[in-house]
Amino acid sequence: MPGLKQSMRSFSSSMEHGLDRIGRPLKPFISCIARFLIVATFLEDALRLSYQWEEQRTFMENRRGISPNFAQAFLLGNVVMMMLGSLMIIFRKRQGMGACMLMVVVISQAVGYGLIFDVAFFLRNLSVLGGLTMVISDGLVQHRQVMFGALPQISENDKRRYFQLSGRLLLVLLFLGTAFHGQWTIARGIVSVLNFLACIMVAVGFKAKYSAVFLVLFLSVSNVLINNFWTIRNNQFRRDFLKFDFFQTLSTIGGFLLLASVGPGGYSFDEKKKAF
């Protein structure tokens, strides 16, 4: 047993060094790529709403029973907030405010389109919110504020830790939404177990960066293979559905990538180990 444990540690250490060596040239660009991926679904949705304005307005009026003026205001508000919030995150200008704007969009669309009780949609959106939460945590300046010179408030560092913990927990919810769909095979069972272990490691912050990298690679491959909307020609509904899932998965990939870049935060096993 001690020999097996030592072998596992040696294998884990060699994998970590290998990933560090491969990722070192990309490190300066990872945060920028992650931010773009996180907002990709919002940029695509803003363009889609602009191109399909009349269809969306008609849907809101006829299917959701919303007045014409409110439908117009709802769609316009969503487009403006998605574009503005996305640009704020990409260029790191008041990115916390930008992330909050996009969170409002996620919640308002879930309610406005009547999808809030769709479990798979709900969990997928929570995962997207996890990526936005990671953006907020990354934007917090690490310094302590003191009120009346004596009573300490929650420091920016503590706020960042809470946001990082919340972001990690929300990101992994994407896998709950897909766990019970489709046929089960031996190969899928093995992959699901690996994903489950990686999700647990991300949630508790143990080897979180490397687990996040694994989930980025898995989601990237599965997203291209499963949500390949560009291959659909004769079914517009199916194409739009896959396109929606594709870009939302990109946002979750961006969240995991940002986690791999900035780390799991103070409330994690990785950080606690450094303290001892």
PDB file of C-alpha atoms in Angstrom:
ATOM      1  CA  MET A   1       0.000   0.000   0.000  1.00  0.00           C
ATOM      2  CA  PRO A   2       2.755   2.556   0.795  1.00  0.00           C
ATOM      3  CA  GLY A   3       4.363   1.661  -2.538  1.00  0.00           C
ATOM      4  CA  LEU A   4       1.096   2.264  -4.392  1.00  0.00           C
ATOM      5  CA  LYS A   5       0.625   5.605  -2.642  1.00  0.00           C
ATOM      6  CA  GLN A   6       4.160   6.642  -3.554  1.00  0.00           C
ATOM      7  CA  SER A   7       3.595   5.595  -7.173  1.00  0.00           C
ATOM      8  CA  MET A   8       0.384   7.650  -7.345  1.00  0.00           C
ATOM      9  CA  ARG A   9       2.158  10.671  -5.896  1.00  0.00           C
ATOM     10  CA  SER A  10       4.987  10.291  -8.370  1.00  0.00           C
ATOM     11  CA  PHE A  11       2.558   9.967 -11.295  1.00  0.00           C
ATOM     12  CA  SER A  12       0.565  12.992 -10.080  1.00  0.00           C
ATOM     13  CA  SER A  13       3.728  15.053  -9.698  1.00  0.00           C
ATOM     14  CA  SER A  14       4.975  14.159 -13.185  1.00  0.00           C
ATOM     15  CA  MET A  15       1.565  15.037 -14.686  1.00  0.00           C
ATOM     16  CA  GLU A  16       1.569  18.395 -12.908  1.00  0.00           C
ATOM     17  CA  HIS A  17       5.082  19.220 -14.128  1.00  0.00           C
ATOM     18  CA  GLY A  18       4.094  18.188 -17.655  1.00  0.00           C
ATOM     19  CA  LEU A  19       1.000  20.411 -17.631  1.00  0.00           C
ATOM     20  CA  ASP A  20       3.016  23.309 -16.220  1.00  0.00           C
ATOM     21  CA  ARG A  21       5.614  22.932 -18.963  1.00  0.00           C
ATOM     22  CA  ILE A  22       2.976  22.792 -21.715  1.00  0.00           C
ATOM     23  CA  GLY A  23       0.924  25.648 -20.318  1.00  0.00           C
ATOM     24  CA  ARG A  24       3.794  28.028 -19.524  1.00  0.00           C
ATOM     25  CA  PRO A  25       3.896  29.665 -23.001  1.00  0.00           C
ATOM     26  CA  LEU A  26       0.099  30.172 -22.905  1.00  0.00           C
ATOM     27  CA  LYS A  27      -0.068  31.507 -19.345  1.00  0.00           C
ATOM     28  CA  PRO A  28      -0.070  35.245 -20.277  1.00  0.00           C
ATOM     29  CA  PHE A  29      -3.049  34.685 -22.600  1.00  0.00           C
ATOM     30  CA  ILE A  30      -5.163  32.253 -20.564  1.00  0.00           C
ATOM     31  CA  SER A  31      -7.038  34.916 -18.593  1.00  0.00           C
ATOM     32  CA  CYS A  32      -7.940  36.854 -21.762  1.00  0.00           C
ATOM     33  CA  ILE A  33      -9.101  33.696 -23.533  1.00  0.00           C
ATOM     34  CA  ALA A  34     -11.143  32.672 -20.485  1.00  0.00           C
ATOM     35  CA  ARG A  35     -12.933  36.031 -20.346  1.00  0.00           C
ATOM     36  CA  PHE A  36     -13.808  35.903 -24.017  1.00  0.00           C
ATOM     37  CA  LEU A  37     -15.187  32.363 -23.697  1.00  0.00           C
ATOM     38  CA  ILE A  38     -17.236  33.309 -20.622  1.00  0.00           C
ATOM     39  CA  VAL A  39     -19.034  36.093 -22.522  1.00  0.00           C
ATOM     40  CA  ALA A  40     -19.244  34.204 -25.839  1.00  0.00           C
ATOM     41  CA  THR A  41     -22.806  33.037 -25.205  1.00  0.00           C
ATOM     42  CA  PHE A  42     -23.933  36.594 -24.407  1.00  0.00           C
ATOM     43  CA  LEU A  43     -22.324  38.076 -27.519  1.00  0.00           C
ATOM     44  CA  GLU A  44     -23.925  35.380 -29.670  1.00  0.00           C
ATOM     45  CA  ASP A  45     -27.299  35.860 -27.985  1.00  0.00           C
ATOM     46  CA  ALA A  46     -27.163  39.637 -28.462  1.00  0.00           C
ATOM     47  CA  LEU A  47     -26.504  39.182 -32.175  1.00  0.00           C
ATOM     48  CA  ARG A  48     -29.228  36.524 -32.445  1.00  0.00           C
ATOM     49  CA  LEU A  49     -31.818  38.751 -30.768  1.00  0.00           C
ATOM     50  CA  SER A  50     -30.867  41.595 -33.108  1.00  0.00           C
ATOM     51  CA  TYR A  51     -31.255  39.412 -36.221  1.00  0.00           C
ATOM     52  CA  GLN A  52     -34.452  37.741 -34.982  1.00  0.00           C
ATOM     53  CA  TRP A  53     -36.007  40.811 -33.389  1.00  0.00           C
ATOM     54  CA  GLU A  54     -39.492  40.419 -34.882  1.00  0.00           C
ATOM     55  CA  GLU A  55     -39.615  36.690 -34.163  1.00  0.00           C
ATOM     56  CA  GLN A  56     -38.563  37.226 -30.549  1.00  0.00           C
ATOM     57  CA  ARG A  57     -41.013  40.104 -30.083  1.00  0.00           C
ATOM     58  CA  THR A  58     -43.857  38.034 -31.523  1.00  0.00           C
ATOM     59  CA  PHE A  59     -42.968  35.108 -29.256  1.00  0.00           C
ATOM     60  CA  MET A  60     -42.945  37.329 -26.162  1.00  0.00           C
ATOM     61  CA  GLU A  61     -46.318  38.847 -27.081  1.00  0.00           C
ATOM     62  CA  ASN A  62     -48.190  35.754 -28.287  1.00  0.00           C
ATOM     63  CA  ARG A  63     -46.654  32.923 -26.246  1.00  0.00           C
ATOM     64  CA  ARG A  64     -45.771  34.767 -23.041  1.00  0.00           C
ATOM     65  CA  GLY A  65     -48.643  37.243 -23.050  1.00  0.00           C
ATOM     66  CA  ILE A  66     -46.395  40.293 -22.638  1.00  0.00           C
ATOM     67  CA  SER A  67     -47.481  43.710 -23.861  1.00  0.00           C
ATOM     68  CA  PRO A  68     -45.781  45.005 -27.055  1.00  0.00           C
ATOM     69  CA  ASN A  69     -44.065  47.916 -25.314  1.00  0.00           C
ATOM     70  CA  PHE A  70     -42.727  45.750 -22.497  1.00  0.00           C
ATOM     71  CA  ALA A  71     -41.557  43.093 -24.979  1.00  0.00           C
ATOM     72  CA  GLN A  72     -39.621  45.721 -26.937  1.00  0.00           C
ATOM     73  CA  ALA A  73     -38.091  47.123 -23.732  1.00  0.00           C
ATOM     74  CA  PHE A  74     -37.212  43.634 -22.491  1.00  0.00           C
ATOM     75  CA  LEU A  75     -35.413  42.680 -25.703  1.00  0.00           C
ATOM     76  CA  LEU A  76     -33.626  46.021 -26.011  1.00  0.00           C
ATOM     77  CA  GLY A  77     -32.520  45.935 -22.385  1.00  0.00           C
ATOM     78  CA  ASN A  78     -31.143  42.413 -22.820  1.00  0.00           C
ATOM     79  CA  VAL A  79     -29.203  43.292 -25.973  1.00  0.00           C
ATOM     80  CA  VAL A  80     -27.695  46.433 -24.438  1.00  0.00           C
ATOM     81  CA  MET A  81     -26.714  44.727 -21.169  1.00  0.00           C
ATOM     82  CA  MET A  82     -25.226  41.703 -22.953  1.00  0.00           C
ATOM     83  CA  MET A  83     -23.096  43.810 -25.280  1.00  0.00           C
ATOM     84  CA  LEU A  84     -22.020  46.313 -22.650  1.00  0.00           C
ATOM     85  CA  GLY A  85     -21.398  43.736 -19.914  1.00  0.00           C
ATOM     86  CA  SER A  86     -19.403  41.508 -22.276  1.00  0.00           C
ATOM     87  CA  LEU A  87     -17.169  44.378 -23.413  1.00  0.00           C
ATOM     88  CA  MET A  88     -16.574  45.455 -19.809  1.00  0.00           C
ATOM     89  CA  ILE A  89     -15.388  41.930 -18.945  1.00  0.00           C
ATOM     90  CA  ILE A  90     -13.224  41.502 -22.051  1.00  0.00           C
ATOM     91  CA  PHE A  91     -11.452  44.834 -21.516  1.00  0.00           C
ATOM     92  CA  ARG A  92     -11.428  44.519 -17.693  1.00  0.00           C
ATOM     93  CA  LYS A  93     -13.233  47.821 -17.151  1.00  0.00           C
ATOM     94  CA  ARG A  94     -15.509  47.604 -14.094  1.00  0.00           C
ATOM     95  CA  GLN A  95     -15.719  43.879 -14.747  1.00  0.00           C
ATOM     96  CA  GLY A  96     -17.642  43.232 -11.540  1.00  0.00           C
ATOM     97  CA  MET A  97     -20.415  45.523 -12.734  1.00  0.00           C
ATOM     98  CA  GLY A  98     -20.293  43.905 -16.169  1.00  0.00           C
ATOM     99  CA  ALA A  99     -20.619  40.437 -14.637  1.00  0.00           C
ATOM    100  CA  CYS A 100     -23.589  41.577 -12.526  1.00  0.00           C
ATOM    101  CA  MET A 101     -25.293  42.942 -15.649  1.00  0.00           C
ATOM    102  CA  LEU A 102     -24.901  39.582 -17.361  1.00  0.00           C
ATOM    103  CA  MET A 103     -26.226  37.807 -14.267  1.00  0.00           C
ATOM    104  CA  VAL A 104     -29.352  39.970 -14.476  1.00  0.00           C
ATOM    105  CA  VAL A 105     -29.703  38.915 -18.123  1.00  0.00           C
ATOM    106  CA  VAL A 106     -29.442  35.208 -17.234  1.00  0.00           C
ATOM    107  CA  ILE A 107     -32.117  35.488 -14.546  1.00  0.00           C
ATOM    108  CA  SER A 108     -34.439  37.751 -16.556  1.00  0.00           C
ATOM    109  CA  GLN A 109     -34.313  35.468 -19.607  1.00  0.00           C
ATOM    110  CA  ALA A 110     -35.034  32.387 -17.501  1.00  0.00           C
ATOM    111  CA  VAL A 111     -38.141  34.117 -16.137  1.00  0.00           C
ATOM    112  CA  GLY A 112     -39.111  35.938 -19.349  1.00  0.00           C
ATOM    113  CA  TYR A 113     -38.972  32.840 -21.544  1.00  0.00           C
ATOM    114  CA  GLY A 114     -40.574  30.595 -18.901  1.00  0.00           C
ATOM    115  CA  LEU A 115     -37.606  28.226 -18.609  1.00  0.00           C
ATOM    116  CA  ILE A 116     -36.864  28.635 -14.927  1.00  0.00           C
ATOM    117  CA  PHE A 117     -38.432  25.248 -14.066  1.00  0.00           C
ATOM    118  CA  ASP A 118     -36.513  23.335 -16.755  1.00  0.00           C
ATOM    119  CA  VAL A 119     -33.956  21.468 -14.623  1.00  0.00           C
ATOM    120  CA  ALA A 120     -31.291  21.006 -17.318  1.00  0.00           C
ATOM    121  CA  PHE A 121     -31.601  24.662 -18.387  1.00  0.00           C
ATOM    122  CA  PHE A 122     -31.540  25.787 -14.754  1.00  0.00           C
ATOM    123  CA  LEU A 123     -28.357  23.855 -13.909  1.00  0.00           C
ATOM    124  CA  ARG A 124     -26.644  24.975 -17.116  1.00  0.00           C
ATOM    125  CA  ASN A 125     -27.430  28.598 -16.298  1.00  0.00           C
ATOM    126  CA  LEU A 126     -26.115  28.148 -12.771  1.00  0.00           C
ATOM    127  CA  SER A 127     -22.863  26.939 -14.308  1.00  0.00           C
ATOM    128  CA  VAL A 128     -22.731  30.071 -16.485  1.00  0.00           C
ATOM    129  CA  LEU A 129     -23.326  32.135 -13.341  1.00  0.00           C
ATOM    130  CA  GLY A 130     -20.360  30.295 -11.824  1.00  0.00           C
ATOM    131  CA  GLY A 131     -18.107  31.587 -14.585  1.00  0.00           C
ATOM    132  CA  LEU A 132     -19.379  35.139 -14.011  1.00  0.00           C
ATOM    133  CA  THR A 133     -18.781  34.723 -10.282  1.00  0.00           C
ATOM    134  CA  MET A 134     -15.160  33.808 -11.029  1.00  0.00           C
ATOM    135  CA  VAL A 135     -14.902  37.049 -13.046  1.00  0.00           C
ATOM    136  CA  ILE A 136     -16.158  39.038 -10.042  1.00  0.00           C
ATOM    137  CA  SER A 137     -13.656  37.325  -7.744  1.00  0.00           C
ATOM    138  CA  ASP A 138     -10.813  38.068 -10.117  1.00  0.00           C
ATOM    139  CA  GLY A 139     -11.778  41.742 -10.210  1.00  0.00           C
ATOM    140  CA  LEU A 140     -11.748  42.262  -6.458  1.00  0.00           C
ATOM    141  CA  VAL A 141      -8.721  44.155  -5.197  1.00  0.00           C
ATOM    142  CA  GLN A 142      -7.090  42.370  -2.296  1.00  0.00           C
ATOM    143  CA  HIS A 143      -6.981  44.903   0.502  1.00  0.00           C
ATOM    144  CA  ARG A 144      -8.668  45.358   3.848  1.00  0.00           C
ATOM    145  CA  GLN A 145     -11.141  48.075   4.638  1.00  0.00           C
ATOM    146  CA  VAL A 146     -11.565  49.275   8.225  1.00  0.00           C
ATOM    147  CA  MET A 147     -14.616  51.091   9.533  1.00  0.00           C
ATOM    148  CA  PHE A 148     -14.215  53.674  12.317  1.00  0.00           C
ATOM    149  CA  GLY A 149     -10.550  52.667  12.566  1.00  0.00           C
ATOM    150  CA  ALA A 150     -11.306  49.741  14.864  1.00  0.00           C
ATOM    151  CA  LEU A 151     -14.135  47.519  13.642  1.00  0.00           C
ATOM    152  CA  PRO A 152     -12.922  45.501  10.630  1.00  0.00           C
ATOM    153  CA  GLN A 153     -15.301  44.885   7.761  1.00  0.00           C
ATOM    154  CA  ILE A 154     -15.120  41.878   5.479  1.00  0.00           C
ATOM    155  CA  SER A 155     -11.917  42.439   3.532  1.00  0.00           C
ATOM    156  CA  GLU A 156     -11.750  42.392  -0.243  1.00  0.00           C
ATOM    157  CA  ASN A 157      -9.576  39.300   0.132  1.00  0.00           C
ATOM    158  CA  ASP A 158     -12.285  37.513   2.124  1.00  0.00           C
ATOM    159  CA  LYS A 159     -14.923  38.579  -0.405  1.00  0.00           C
ATOM    160  CA  ARG A 160     -12.744  37.172  -3.154  1.00  0.00           C
ATOM    161  CA  ARG A 161     -12.474  33.849  -1.342  1.00  0.00           C
ATOM    162  CA  TYR A 162     -16.253  33.601  -0.972  1.00  0.00           C
ATOM    163  CA  PHE A 163     -16.782  34.413  -4.642  1.00  0.00           C
ATOM    164  CA  GLN A 164     -14.139  31.873  -5.709  1.00  0.00           C
ATOM    165  CA  LEU A 165     -15.758  29.184  -3.567  1.00  0.00           C
ATOM    166  CA  SER A 166     -19.222  30.023  -4.958  1.00  0.00           C
ATOM    167  CA  GLY A 167     -17.851  30.048  -8.504  1.00  0.00           C
ATOM    168  CA  ARG A 168     -16.273  26.605  -8.097  1.00  0.00           C
ATOM    169  CA  LEU A 169     -19.477  25.094  -6.711  1.00  0.00           C
ATOM    170  CA  LEU A 170     -21.655  26.618  -9.434  1.00  0.00           C
ATOM    171  CA  LEU A 171     -19.353  25.642 -12.312  1.00  0.00           C
ATOM    172  CA  VAL A 172     -19.567  21.910 -11.647  1.00  0.00           C
ATOM    173  CA  LEU A 173     -23.401  21.944 -11.747  1.00  0.00           C
ATOM    174  CA  LEU A 174     -23.246  21.681 -15.543  1.00  0.00           C
ATOM    175  CA  PHE A 175     -22.395  18.000 -15.166  1.00  0.00           C
ATOM    176  CA  LEU A 176     -25.460  17.328 -13.012  1.00  0.00           C
ATOM    177  CA  GLY A 177     -27.635  18.564 -15.861  1.00  0.00           C
ATOM    178  CA  THR A 178     -26.135  16.082 -18.309  1.00  0.00           C
ATOM    179  CA  ALA A 179     -25.610  13.100 -16.005  1.00  0.00           C
ATOM    180  CA  PHE A 180     -29.030  11.532 -16.568  1.00  0.00           C
ATOM    181  CA  HIS A 181     -29.433  12.112 -20.309  1.00  0.00           C
ATOM    182  CA  GLY A 182     -28.620   9.700 -23.106  1.00  0.00           C
ATOM    183  CA  GLN A 183     -27.684   6.042 -23.128  1.00  0.00           C
ATOM    184  CA  TRP A 184     -25.188   4.642 -20.686  1.00  0.00           C
ATOM    185  CA  THR A 185     -22.272   2.579 -21.949  1.00  0.00           C
ATOM    186  CA  ILE A 186     -19.096   1.297 -20.323  1.00  0.00           C
ATOM    187  CA  ALA A 187     -17.077   4.078 -21.950  1.00  0.00           C
ATOM    188  CA  ARG A 188     -19.541   6.718 -20.795  1.00  0.00           C
ATOM    189  CA  GLY A 189     -19.502   5.228 -17.305  1.00  0.00           C
ATOM    190  CA  ILE A 190     -15.693   5.497 -17.099  1.00  0.00           C
ATOM    191  CA  VAL A 191     -15.724   9.075 -18.403  1.00  0.00           C
ATOM    192  CA  SER A 192     -18.536  10.014 -16.005  1.00  0.00           C
ATOM    193  CA  VAL A 193     -16.589   8.662 -13.029  1.00  0.00           C
ATOM    194  CA  LEU A 194     -13.509  10.673 -14.069  1.00  0.00           C
ATOM    195  CA  ASN A 195     -15.638  13.786 -14.513  1.00  0.00           C
ATOM    196  CA  PHE A 196     -17.301  13.234 -11.143  1.00  0.00           C
ATOM    197  CA  LEU A 197     -13.920  12.929  -9.410  1.00  0.00           C
ATOM    198  CA  ALA A 198     -12.647  16.036 -11.188  1.00  0.00           C
ATOM    199  CA  CYS A 199     -15.796  17.959 -10.180  1.00  0.00           C
ATOM    200  CA  ILE A 200     -15.377  16.926  -6.535  1.00  0.00           C
ATOM    201  CA  MET A 201     -11.727  18.027  -6.634  1.00  0.00           C
ATOM    202  CA  VAL A 202     -12.740  21.397  -8.119  1.00  0.00           C
ATOM    203  CA  ALA A 203     -15.532  21.859  -5.567  1.00  0.00           C
ATOM    204  CA  VAL A 204     -13.294  21.211  -2.555  1.00  0.00           C
ATOM    205  CA  GLY A 205     -10.277  22.892  -4.137  1.00  0.00           C
ATOM    206  CA  PHE A 206      -7.943  19.888  -4.175  1.00  0.00           C
ATOM    207  CA  LYS A 207      -5.571  19.944  -7.175  1.00  0.00           C
ATOM    208  CA  ALA A 208      -8.209  22.325  -8.507  1.00  0.00           C
ATOM    209  CA  LYS A 209      -6.125  23.861 -11.297  1.00  0.00           C
ATOM    210  CA  TYR A 210      -5.286  20.495 -12.856  1.00  0.00           C
ATOM    211  CA  SER A 211      -8.828  19.186 -12.401  1.00  0.00           C
ATOM    212  CA  ALA A 212     -10.115  22.341 -14.096  1.00  0.00           C
ATOM    213  CA  VAL A 213      -7.714  21.785 -17.004  1.00  0.00           C
ATOM    214  CA  PHE A 214      -9.008  18.217 -17.366  1.00  0.00           C
ATOM    215  CA  LEU A 215     -12.614  19.463 -17.442  1.00  0.00           C
ATOM    216  CA  VAL A 216     -11.679  22.154 -19.987  1.00  0.00           C
ATOM    217  CA  LEU A 217     -10.213  19.517 -22.291  1.00  0.00           C
ATOM    218  CA  PHE A 218     -13.167  17.155 -21.822  1.00  0.00           C
ATOM    219  CA  LEU A 219     -15.795  19.853 -22.368  1.00  0.00           C
ATOM    220  CA  SER A 220     -13.970  21.214 -25.415  1.00  0.00           C
ATOM    221  CA  VAL A 221     -13.943  17.824 -27.136  1.00  0.00           C
ATOM    222  CA  SER A 222     -17.481  16.816 -26.125  1.00  0.00           C
ATOM    223  CA  ASN A 223     -18.861  20.241 -27.075  1.00  0.00           C
ATOM    224  CA  VAL A 224     -17.543  19.921 -30.630  1.00  0.00           C
ATOM    225  CA  LEU A 225     -18.747  16.323 -30.973  1.00  0.00           C
ATOM    226  CA  ILE A 226     -22.192  16.702 -29.373  1.00  0.00           C
ATOM    227  CA  ASN A 227     -23.274  20.299 -30.008  1.00  0.00           C
ATOM    228  CA  ASN A 228     -22.130  20.414 -33.647  1.00  0.00           C
ATOM    229  CA  PHE A 229     -24.872  22.789 -34.815  1.00  0.00           C
ATOM    230  CA  TRP A 230     -22.966  23.624 -38.013  1.00  0.00           C
ATOM    231  CA  THR A 231     -23.770  20.154 -39.389  1.00  0.00           C
ATOM    232  CA  ILE A 232     -27.555  20.685 -39.136  1.00  0.00           C
ATOM    233  CA  ARG A 233     -29.101  21.991 -42.340  1.00  0.00           C
ATOM    234  CA  ASN A 234     -32.788  20.998 -42.486  1.00  0.00           C
ATOM    235  CA  ASN A 235     -33.980  21.492 -38.908  1.00  0.00           C
ATOM    236  CA  GLN A 236     -33.715  25.121 -37.728  1.00  0.00           C
ATOM    237  CA  PHE A 237     -35.119  24.350 -34.271  1.00  0.00           C
ATOM    238  CA  ARG A 238     -32.545  21.596 -33.716  1.00  0.00           C
ATOM    239  CA  ARG A 239     -29.785  23.851 -35.027  1.00  0.00           C
ATOM    240  CA  ASP A 240     -30.732  26.708 -32.674  1.00  0.00           C
ATOM    241  CA  PHE A 241     -30.972  24.325 -29.717  1.00  0.00           C
ATOM    242  CA  LEU A 242     -27.482  22.880 -30.338  1.00  0.00           C
ATOM    243  CA  LYS A 243     -26.082  26.362 -30.976  1.00  0.00           C
ATOM    244  CA  PHE A 244     -27.448  27.570 -27.648  1.00  0.00           C
ATOM    245  CA  ASP A 245     -25.915  24.609 -25.798  1.00  0.00           C
ATOM    246  CA  PHE A 246     -22.614  25.039 -27.664  1.00  0.00           C
ATOM    247  CA  PHE A 247     -22.121  28.660 -26.623  1.00  0.00           C
ATOM    248  CA  GLN A 248     -23.303  28.104 -23.065  1.00  0.00           C
ATOM    249  CA  THR A 249     -20.797  25.274 -22.743  1.00  0.00           C
ATOM    250  CA  LEU A 250     -18.120  27.653 -24.060  1.00  0.00           C
ATOM    251  CA  SER A 251     -18.956  29.987 -21.178  1.00  0.00           C
ATOM    252  CA  THR A 252     -18.521  27.167 -18.679  1.00  0.00           C
ATOM    253  CA  ILE A 253     -15.209  26.220 -20.319  1.00  0.00           C
ATOM    254  CA  GLY A 254     -14.147  29.842 -19.868  1.00  0.00           C
ATOM    255  CA  GLY A 255     -15.074  29.643 -16.185  1.00  0.00           C
ATOM    256  CA  PHE A 256     -12.937  26.546 -15.639  1.00  0.00           C
ATOM    257  CA  LEU A 257     -10.110  28.138 -17.619  1.00  0.00           C
ATOM    258  CA  LEU A 258     -10.236  31.245 -15.419  1.00  0.00           C
ATOM    259  CA  LEU A 259     -10.207  28.977 -12.373  1.00  0.00           C
ATOM    260  CA  ALA A 260      -7.078  27.275 -13.733  1.00  0.00           C
ATOM    261  CA  SER A 261      -5.516  30.708 -14.232  1.00  0.00           C
ATOM    262  CA  VAL A 262      -6.287  32.412 -10.894  1.00  0.00           C
ATOM    263  CA  GLY A 263      -6.514  29.370  -8.612  1.00  0.00           C
ATOM    264  CA  PRO A 264      -9.244  28.041  -6.301  1.00  0.00           C
ATOM    265  CA  GLY A 265      -8.934  30.724  -3.623  1.00  0.00           C
ATOM    266  CA  GLY A 266      -8.393  30.673   0.126  1.00  0.00           C
ATOM    267  CA  TYR A 267     -11.260  28.325   0.991  1.00  0.00           C
ATOM    268  CA  SER A 268      -9.722  25.256  -0.607  1.00  0.00           C
ATOM    269  CA  PHE A 269      -7.504  22.299   0.256  1.00  0.00           C
ATOM    270  CA  ASP A 270      -4.786  23.619  -2.050  1.00  0.00           C
ATOM    271  CA  GLU A 271      -4.484  26.900  -0.152  1.00  0.00           C
ATOM    272  CA  LYS A 272      -4.804  25.265   3.261  1.00  0.00           C
ATOM    273  CA  LYS A 273      -1.885  22.967   2.424  1.00  0.00           C
ATOM    274  CA  LYS A 274       0.297  26.011   1.696  1.00  0.00           C
ATOM    275  CA  ALA A 275      -0.438  27.346   5.179  1.00  0.00           C
ATOM    276  CA  PHE A 276       1.135  24.310   6.863  1.00  0.00           C
TER     277      PHE A 276
END
